Amino acid sequence: MAPSVGIKDVARAAGVSVGTVSNVINRPDSVSATTRLRVQSAIARLGYVRSESARQLRAGHSRILGLLVLDMANPFFVEIAKGAERAARRAGLGVMVCNSGQSPAEEAEYLALFAEQRVRGVLLTPADASGRNLEALRRHGIPFIVVDRVAEDADQCSVSVDDVVGGTLAVRHLIDAGHRSIGYVSGPEELSQVRDRRTGAWNALTEAGLARSALFELPAGSLDVAAGRDAGSRFLGLSDRPTAVFCANDLVALGFLQTMYAAGVRVPDDVALVGYDDIEFAAAAAVPLTSVRQPAVTMGTMAAEMLLEETGEAGAAHEHRHIVLQPELVVRGSSLPSR
């Protein structure tokens, strides 16, 4: 492997000082056109690439934001990343995206990596409900914003969606369509989103004068297509099946739909189905999926903008706040029988 070219090599080749090379790179207008051209020619000839990490260490701050999500296989988190990346680019920054896989241990490793890289700040959806992993960021003085969850502490900002309202919208829609026995395919119980969506479903039952027992839960260990298929298989084995099913996210709903289709169970005529997130694939499913839409891109954008505000020149005036956005029900063919 060829040795890397350093700024001293460029200075030697151009016959100037290291300081002059630095000025050409960082403050080109401060150098005469003749000298600037000579240095730029040496840079091109030698293939010099400046060390951004070293520059950031000298400057005391980074041009990189860290983004840690639960599952990059879920298009919902891809949309959040898209929104964050747009806001970062407008500010001349980049985003380092990592995936915890819903593992507190992996989350801790990535947060340690962010600290080592001295990122400007971190956007994350916590995998560890206890919040212990966040201490690493506090210890290193790295600001962070909680995304897709309401921060519990006053010294944090957060951007989230009201999942209780979302669960209510989903089940109220099914009740209005005439269903009185509804399944809920949940997810990991440690995720507040799963619990809040269940609470919203119960609220819809209560407002309709129905007992909570009208919601039959099919627990799921994860929020992916495989979990939906597994829940669908268990649903088929029930002797008294609910006439409608609400899934904690769209990936689960799509897996559930696959199992129903393979078994010849008609959606929505035999069982109505509602998902959550309104990912792009929801509308493109074999039976277009009714879903509770979350403004994922907006969440990512707003979270990044708050982080940039906190870490910018006016950071001392930054006030921590918790933004809670409202979901929207998008009705498609999976929940309304053909007329």
CSV table of C-alpha atoms in Angstrom, one decimal:
chain,number,residue,atom,x,y,z
A,1,MET,CA,0.0,0.0,0.0
A,2,ALA,CA,1.4,3.4,-1.0
A,3,PRO,CA,2.1,5.8,1.8
A,4,SER,CA,-0.6,8.6,2.2
A,5,VAL,CA,0.3,12.0,1.0
A,6,GLY,CA,0.3,14.7,3.7
A,7,ILE,CA,0.1,18.4,3.7
A,8,LYS,CA,3.9,18.6,4.2
A,9,ASP,CA,4.4,16.7,0.9
A,10,VAL,CA,2.2,19.2,-0.9
A,11,ALA,CA,4.1,22.2,0.6
A,12,ARG,CA,7.4,20.7,-0.4
A,13,ALA,CA,6.3,20.0,-4.0
A,14,ALA,CA,4.8,23.5,-4.4
A,15,GLY,CA,7.8,25.2,-2.7
A,16,VAL,CA,5.6,26.9,-0.1
A,17,SER,CA,5.0,26.7,3.6
A,18,VAL,CA,2.5,24.3,5.3
A,19,GLY,CA,0.5,27.4,6.3
A,20,THR,CA,0.2,28.5,2.7
A,21,VAL,CA,-1.2,25.1,1.7
A,22,SER,CA,-3.7,25.3,4.6
A,23,ASN,CA,-4.8,28.8,3.4
A,24,VAL,CA,-5.3,27.5,-0.2
A,25,ILE,CA,-7.5,24.7,1.1
A,26,ASN,CA,-9.5,26.7,3.7
A,27,ARG,CA,-9.1,30.4,2.8
A,28,PRO,CA,-8.2,30.5,-0.9
A,29,ASP,CA,-9.0,34.2,-1.3
A,30,SER,CA,-6.2,35.0,1.1
A,31,VAL,CA,-3.5,33.6,-1.3
A,32,SER,CA,-2.4,35.1,-4.6
A,33,ALA,CA,-3.7,33.5,-7.8
A,34,THR,CA,-0.2,32.4,-8.9
A,35,THR,CA,0.6,30.7,-5.6
A,36,ARG,CA,-2.9,29.2,-5.3
A,37,LEU,CA,-2.5,27.6,-8.8
A,38,ARG,CA,0.9,26.2,-7.9
A,39,VAL,CA,-0.5,24.6,-4.7
A,40,GLN,CA,-3.6,23.3,-6.4
A,41,SER,CA,-1.5,21.7,-9.1
A,42,ALA,CA,0.7,20.0,-6.5
A,43,ILE,CA,-2.5,18.7,-4.7
A,44,ALA,CA,-3.8,17.3,-8.0
A,45,ARG,CA,-0.5,15.8,-9.0
A,46,LEU,CA,0.1,14.1,-5.6
A,47,GLY,CA,-3.5,13.1,-5.1
A,48,TYR,CA,-3.6,14.7,-1.7
A,49,VAL,CA,-6.9,14.4,0.3
A,50,ARG,CA,-7.1,16.4,3.5
A,51,SER,CA,-8.0,14.6,6.7
A,52,GLU,CA,-11.5,15.8,7.6
A,53,SER,CA,-11.4,14.1,11.0
A,54,ALA,CA,-8.2,15.9,11.9
A,55,ARG,CA,-9.6,19.2,10.7
A,56,GLN,CA,-12.7,18.7,12.8
A,57,LEU,CA,-10.7,17.9,15.9
A,58,ARG,CA,-8.8,21.1,15.5
A,59,ALA,CA,-12.0,23.1,15.0
A,60,GLY,CA,-13.6,21.4,18.0
A,61,HIS,CA,-16.7,20.3,16.2
A,62,SER,CA,-17.8,17.9,13.5
A,63,ARG,CA,-19.7,18.2,10.2
A,64,ILE,CA,-21.3,14.8,10.8
A,65,LEU,CA,-24.6,14.0,12.6
A,66,GLY,CA,-25.2,10.5,13.9
A,67,LEU,CA,-28.5,8.8,13.2
A,68,LEU,CA,-29.3,5.6,15.0
A,69,VAL,CA,-32.6,3.8,14.2
A,70,LEU,CA,-34.2,0.5,15.2
A,71,ASP,CA,-34.4,-1.1,11.8
A,72,MET,CA,-33.1,0.2,8.5
A,73,ALA,CA,-35.0,-2.7,6.8
A,74,ASN,CA,-38.2,-0.8,7.7
A,75,PRO,CA,-39.0,1.9,5.1
A,76,PHE,CA,-40.4,4.1,7.9
A,77,PHE,CA,-36.9,4.6,9.3
A,78,VAL,CA,-35.5,5.1,5.7
A,79,GLU,CA,-38.0,8.1,5.4
A,80,ILE,CA,-36.8,9.5,8.7
A,81,ALA,CA,-33.2,9.3,7.5
A,82,LYS,CA,-34.2,11.0,4.3
A,83,GLY,CA,-35.7,13.9,6.2
A,84,ALA,CA,-32.7,14.2,8.5
A,85,GLU,CA,-30.3,14.0,5.5
A,86,ARG,CA,-32.1,16.8,3.7
A,87,ALA,CA,-31.9,19.1,6.7
A,88,ALA,CA,-28.2,18.3,7.2
A,89,ARG,CA,-27.3,18.9,3.6
A,90,ARG,CA,-28.9,22.3,3.7
A,91,ALA,CA,-26.6,23.1,6.6
A,92,GLY,CA,-23.5,21.7,4.7
A,93,LEU,CA,-23.4,18.6,7.0
A,94,GLY,CA,-23.5,14.8,6.5
A,95,VAL,CA,-25.3,12.0,8.3
A,96,MET,CA,-23.8,8.8,9.5
A,97,VAL,CA,-26.7,6.2,9.7
A,98,CYS,CA,-26.5,3.2,11.9
A,99,ASN,CA,-28.9,0.4,12.8
A,100,SER,CA,-29.3,-1.0,16.3
A,101,GLY,CA,-31.5,-3.9,15.2
A,102,GLN,CA,-33.6,-3.2,18.4
A,103,SER,CA,-30.6,-4.4,20.4
A,104,PRO,CA,-29.6,-2.3,23.5
A,105,ALA,CA,-26.1,-3.9,23.2
A,106,GLU,CA,-25.6,-2.8,19.6
A,107,GLU,CA,-27.1,0.6,20.4
A,108,ALA,CA,-24.4,1.0,23.1
A,109,GLU,CA,-21.7,0.1,20.6
A,110,TYR,CA,-22.9,2.6,18.0
A,111,LEU,CA,-23.2,5.4,20.6
A,112,ALA,CA,-19.6,4.7,21.7
A,113,LEU,CA,-18.6,4.9,18.0
A,114,PHE,CA,-20.4,8.3,17.6
A,115,ALA,CA,-18.5,9.5,20.7
A,116,GLU,CA,-15.2,8.3,19.2
A,117,GLN,CA,-15.9,10.1,16.0
A,118,ARG,CA,-16.9,13.2,17.9
A,119,VAL,CA,-20.1,13.7,15.9
A,120,ARG,CA,-21.8,17.1,16.1
A,121,GLY,CA,-24.9,15.5,17.6
A,122,VAL,CA,-27.1,12.4,17.5
A,123,LEU,CA,-30.6,11.6,16.4
A,124,LEU,CA,-31.9,8.3,17.7
A,125,THR,CA,-34.8,6.0,18.4
A,126,PRO,CA,-33.7,4.3,21.6
A,127,ALA,CA,-33.6,0.5,21.8
A,128,ASP,CA,-32.9,0.5,25.5
A,129,ALA,CA,-36.1,1.7,27.3
A,130,SER,CA,-34.1,2.4,30.5
A,131,GLY,CA,-32.1,5.2,28.8
A,132,ARG,CA,-28.9,4.0,30.3
A,133,ASN,CA,-27.1,4.1,26.9
A,134,LEU,CA,-27.7,7.8,26.6
A,135,GLU,CA,-25.4,8.5,29.5
A,136,ALA,CA,-22.5,7.9,27.1
A,137,LEU,CA,-23.6,10.9,25.0
A,138,ARG,CA,-24.1,13.1,28.1
A,139,ARG,CA,-20.7,12.1,29.4
A,140,HIS,CA,-19.0,13.3,26.2
A,141,GLY,CA,-21.2,16.4,26.0
A,142,ILE,CA,-22.8,15.3,22.7
A,143,PRO,CA,-26.3,16.7,22.2
A,144,PHE,CA,-29.0,14.3,21.0
A,145,ILE,CA,-32.6,14.3,19.9
A,146,VAL,CA,-35.0,11.4,20.5
A,147,VAL,CA,-37.0,10.5,17.4
A,148,ASP,CA,-40.3,8.6,17.2
A,149,ARG,CA,-40.6,8.7,20.9
A,150,VAL,CA,-41.4,11.3,23.6
A,151,ALA,CA,-38.3,12.2,25.6
A,152,GLU,CA,-38.9,11.7,29.3
A,153,ASP,CA,-36.3,14.2,30.6
A,154,ALA,CA,-36.5,17.9,30.5
A,155,ASP,CA,-32.9,18.2,29.2
A,156,GLN,CA,-33.8,16.4,25.9
A,157,CYS,CA,-35.6,17.3,22.7
A,158,SER,CA,-37.8,14.9,20.9
A,159,VAL,CA,-40.0,14.6,17.8
A,160,SER,CA,-42.7,11.9,17.8
A,161,VAL,CA,-46.2,11.1,16.6
A,162,ASP,CA,-49.1,10.6,18.9
A,163,ASP,CA,-49.4,6.8,18.7
A,164,VAL,CA,-52.3,6.7,21.1
A,165,VAL,CA,-54.3,8.8,18.6
A,166,GLY,CA,-53.0,6.5,15.8
A,167,GLY,CA,-54.3,3.4,17.5
A,168,THR,CA,-57.6,5.0,18.1
A,169,LEU,CA,-58.0,6.0,14.5
A,170,ALA,CA,-57.2,2.5,13.3
A,171,VAL,CA,-59.7,0.7,15.6
A,172,ARG,CA,-62.4,3.4,15.4
A,173,HIS,CA,-62.4,2.9,11.6
A,174,LEU,CA,-62.8,-0.9,12.0
A,175,ILE,CA,-65.6,-0.4,14.6
A,176,ASP,CA,-67.3,2.1,12.2
A,177,ALA,CA,-67.1,-0.6,9.5
A,178,GLY,CA,-69.2,-2.9,11.8
A,179,HIS,CA,-66.5,-5.0,13.5
A,180,ARG,CA,-67.0,-6.0,17.1
A,181,SER,CA,-64.1,-8.5,17.5
A,182,ILE,CA,-60.7,-7.1,16.5
A,183,GLY,CA,-57.2,-8.7,16.6
A,184,TYR,CA,-54.1,-6.7,17.5
A,185,VAL,CA,-50.8,-8.0,16.2
A,186,SER,CA,-48.4,-6.2,18.6
A,187,GLY,CA,-44.7,-6.3,18.9
A,188,PRO,CA,-41.9,-6.1,21.4
A,189,GLU,CA,-43.5,-4.9,24.7
A,190,GLU,CA,-40.5,-2.7,25.6
A,191,LEU,CA,-41.3,-0.4,22.7
A,192,SER,CA,-43.6,2.4,23.8
A,193,GLN,CA,-45.0,2.7,20.3
A,194,VAL,CA,-46.5,-0.8,20.6
A,195,ARG,CA,-48.0,-0.1,24.0
A,196,ASP,CA,-49.4,3.3,22.9
A,197,ARG,CA,-51.0,1.9,19.8
A,198,ARG,CA,-52.7,-0.7,22.0
A,199,THR,CA,-53.9,2.0,24.4
A,200,GLY,CA,-55.4,3.9,21.5
A,201,ALA,CA,-57.2,0.7,20.3
A,202,TRP,CA,-58.7,0.3,23.8
A,203,ASN,CA,-59.8,3.9,23.8
A,204,ALA,CA,-61.7,3.4,20.5
A,205,LEU,CA,-63.4,0.4,22.1
A,206,THR,CA,-64.3,2.3,25.2
A,207,GLU,CA,-65.8,5.2,23.2
A,208,ALA,CA,-67.9,2.7,21.2
A,209,GLY,CA,-69.2,1.1,24.4
A,210,LEU,CA,-67.3,-2.1,23.9
A,211,ALA,CA,-65.2,-4.0,26.5
A,212,ARG,CA,-61.4,-4.1,26.2
A,213,SER,CA,-61.8,-7.9,25.8
A,214,ALA,CA,-63.1,-7.2,22.3
A,215,LEU,CA,-59.4,-6.6,21.3
A,216,PHE,CA,-57.7,-10.0,21.0
A,217,GLU,CA,-53.9,-9.7,21.1
A,218,LEU,CA,-51.5,-11.8,19.0
A,219,PRO,CA,-48.1,-11.0,20.4
A,220,ALA,CA,-45.1,-10.6,18.1
A,221,GLY,CA,-41.4,-10.6,19.0
A,222,SER,CA,-40.4,-8.2,16.3
A,223,LEU,CA,-41.9,-5.7,13.8
A,224,ASP,CA,-41.1,-7.3,10.5
A,225,VAL,CA,-42.7,-9.3,7.7
A,226,ALA,CA,-41.7,-12.6,9.3
A,227,ALA,CA,-43.5,-11.7,12.5
A,228,GLY,CA,-46.6,-10.9,10.5
A,229,ARG,CA,-46.5,-14.2,8.7
A,230,ASP,CA,-46.2,-16.0,12.1
A,231,ALA,CA,-49.1,-14.1,13.6
A,232,GLY,CA,-51.1,-14.9,10.5
A,233,SER,CA,-50.5,-18.6,11.0
A,234,ARG,CA,-51.6,-18.4,14.6
A,235,PHE,CA,-54.6,-16.4,13.6
A,236,LEU,CA,-55.7,-19.1,11.2
A,237,GLY,CA,-55.5,-21.6,14.0
A,238,LEU,CA,-58.0,-19.7,16.2
A,239,SER,CA,-61.4,-21.4,16.6
A,240,ASP,CA,-63.2,-18.1,16.9
A,241,ARG,CA,-61.3,-15.6,14.7
A,242,PRO,CA,-61.8,-11.8,15.0
A,243,THR,CA,-63.3,-10.3,11.9
A,244,ALA,CA,-60.7,-7.5,11.7
A,245,VAL,CA,-57.0,-7.2,12.6
A,246,PHE,CA,-54.9,-4.1,13.4
A,247,CYS,CA,-51.2,-4.6,13.1
A,248,ALA,CA,-48.6,-2.5,15.0
A,249,ASN,CA,-46.8,-1.6,11.7
A,250,ASP,CA,-47.1,-2.1,8.0
A,251,LEU,CA,-44.4,-4.7,7.7
A,252,VAL,CA,-46.3,-6.9,10.1
A,253,ALA,CA,-49.5,-6.2,8.3
A,254,LEU,CA,-47.9,-7.2,4.9
A,255,GLY,CA,-46.6,-10.5,6.4
A,256,PHE,CA,-50.1,-11.1,7.8
A,257,LEU,CA,-51.7,-10.4,4.4
A,258,GLN,CA,-49.3,-12.8,2.7
A,259,THR,CA,-50.4,-15.6,5.0
A,260,MET,CA,-54.1,-14.9,4.5
A,261,TYR,CA,-53.6,-14.8,0.7
A,262,ALA,CA,-51.7,-18.2,0.8
A,263,ALA,CA,-54.5,-19.7,2.9
A,264,GLY,CA,-57.3,-18.5,0.6
A,265,VAL,CA,-58.7,-16.1,3.3
A,266,ARG,CA,-60.1,-13.1,1.6
A,267,VAL,CA,-59.0,-9.6,2.7
A,268,PRO,CA,-61.2,-7.6,3.5
A,269,ASP,CA,-64.3,-9.9,3.0
A,270,ASP,CA,-63.2,-12.6,5.5
A,271,VAL,CA,-61.0,-10.4,7.6
A,272,ALA,CA,-60.4,-6.6,7.4
A,273,LEU,CA,-56.8,-5.4,7.9
A,274,VAL,CA,-55.2,-2.1,9.0
A,275,GLY,CA,-51.5,-1.4,9.3
A,276,TYR,CA,-49.4,1.5,10.7
A,277,ASP,CA,-46.8,3.8,9.2
A,278,ASP,CA,-48.2,4.0,5.6
A,279,ILE,CA,-44.9,3.0,4.1
A,280,GLU,CA,-44.6,3.1,0.3
A,281,PHE,CA,-45.3,-0.6,-0.1
A,282,ALA,CA,-48.7,-0.3,1.7
A,283,ALA,CA,-50.5,1.2,-1.3
A,284,ALA,CA,-48.7,-1.3,-3.7
A,285,ALA,CA,-49.8,-4.5,-1.8
A,286,ALA,CA,-51.9,-7.1,-3.5
A,287,VAL,CA,-54.7,-5.7,-1.5
A,288,PRO,CA,-53.9,-2.0,-1.0
A,289,LEU,CA,-53.4,-1.6,2.8
A,290,THR,CA,-55.3,0.8,5.0
A,291,SER,CA,-52.8,2.3,7.3
A,292,VAL,CA,-52.1,5.0,9.9
A,293,ARG,CA,-49.8,7.5,8.2
A,294,GLN,CA,-46.9,8.9,10.2
A,295,PRO,CA,-45.1,12.0,8.7
A,296,ALA,CA,-41.7,10.2,8.8
A,297,VAL,CA,-39.8,12.6,6.5
A,298,THR,CA,-41.1,15.6,8.6
A,299,MET,CA,-40.0,13.9,11.8
A,300,GLY,CA,-36.5,13.4,10.5
A,301,THR,CA,-36.3,17.0,9.2
A,302,MET,CA,-37.6,18.6,12.3
A,303,ALA,CA,-35.3,16.5,14.6
A,304,ALA,CA,-32.2,17.4,12.5
A,305,GLU,CA,-33.2,21.1,12.5
A,306,MET,CA,-33.6,21.1,16.3
A,307,LEU,CA,-30.2,19.4,16.6
A,308,LEU,CA,-28.6,21.9,14.3
A,309,GLU,CA,-30.1,24.7,16.3
A,310,GLU,CA,-28.8,23.3,19.6
A,311,THR,CA,-25.3,22.8,18.2
A,312,GLY,CA,-25.1,26.0,16.2
A,313,GLU,CA,-23.8,29.4,17.1
A,314,ALA,CA,-27.1,30.3,18.8
A,315,GLY,CA,-27.0,27.1,20.8
A,316,ALA,CA,-26.9,28.9,24.2
A,317,ALA,CA,-30.4,30.2,23.5
A,318,HIS,CA,-31.8,26.8,22.5
A,319,GLU,CA,-34.7,25.6,24.5
A,320,HIS,CA,-35.5,21.8,24.8
A,321,ARG,CA,-39.0,21.0,23.5
A,322,HIS,CA,-41.1,17.9,22.7
A,323,ILE,CA,-42.9,18.1,19.4
A,324,VAL,CA,-45.7,15.6,19.0
A,325,LEU,CA,-47.1,15.3,15.4
A,326,GLN,CA,-50.5,14.0,14.6
A,327,PRO,CA,-51.1,10.8,12.5
A,328,GLU,CA,-53.6,10.4,9.7
A,329,LEU,CA,-55.7,7.4,8.7
A,330,VAL,CA,-55.4,6.4,5.0
A,331,VAL,CA,-58.2,4.1,4.0
A,332,ARG,CA,-57.7,1.6,1.2
A,333,GLY,CA,-59.1,-1.7,0.1
A,334,SER,CA,-57.9,-3.9,2.9
A,335,SER,CA,-60.5,-2.7,5.4
A,336,LEU,CA,-63.5,-2.0,3.3
A,337,PRO,CA,-65.5,-4.9,1.7
A,338,SER,CA,-66.3,-4.6,-2.0
A,339,ARG,CA,-69.8,-3.3,-2.7
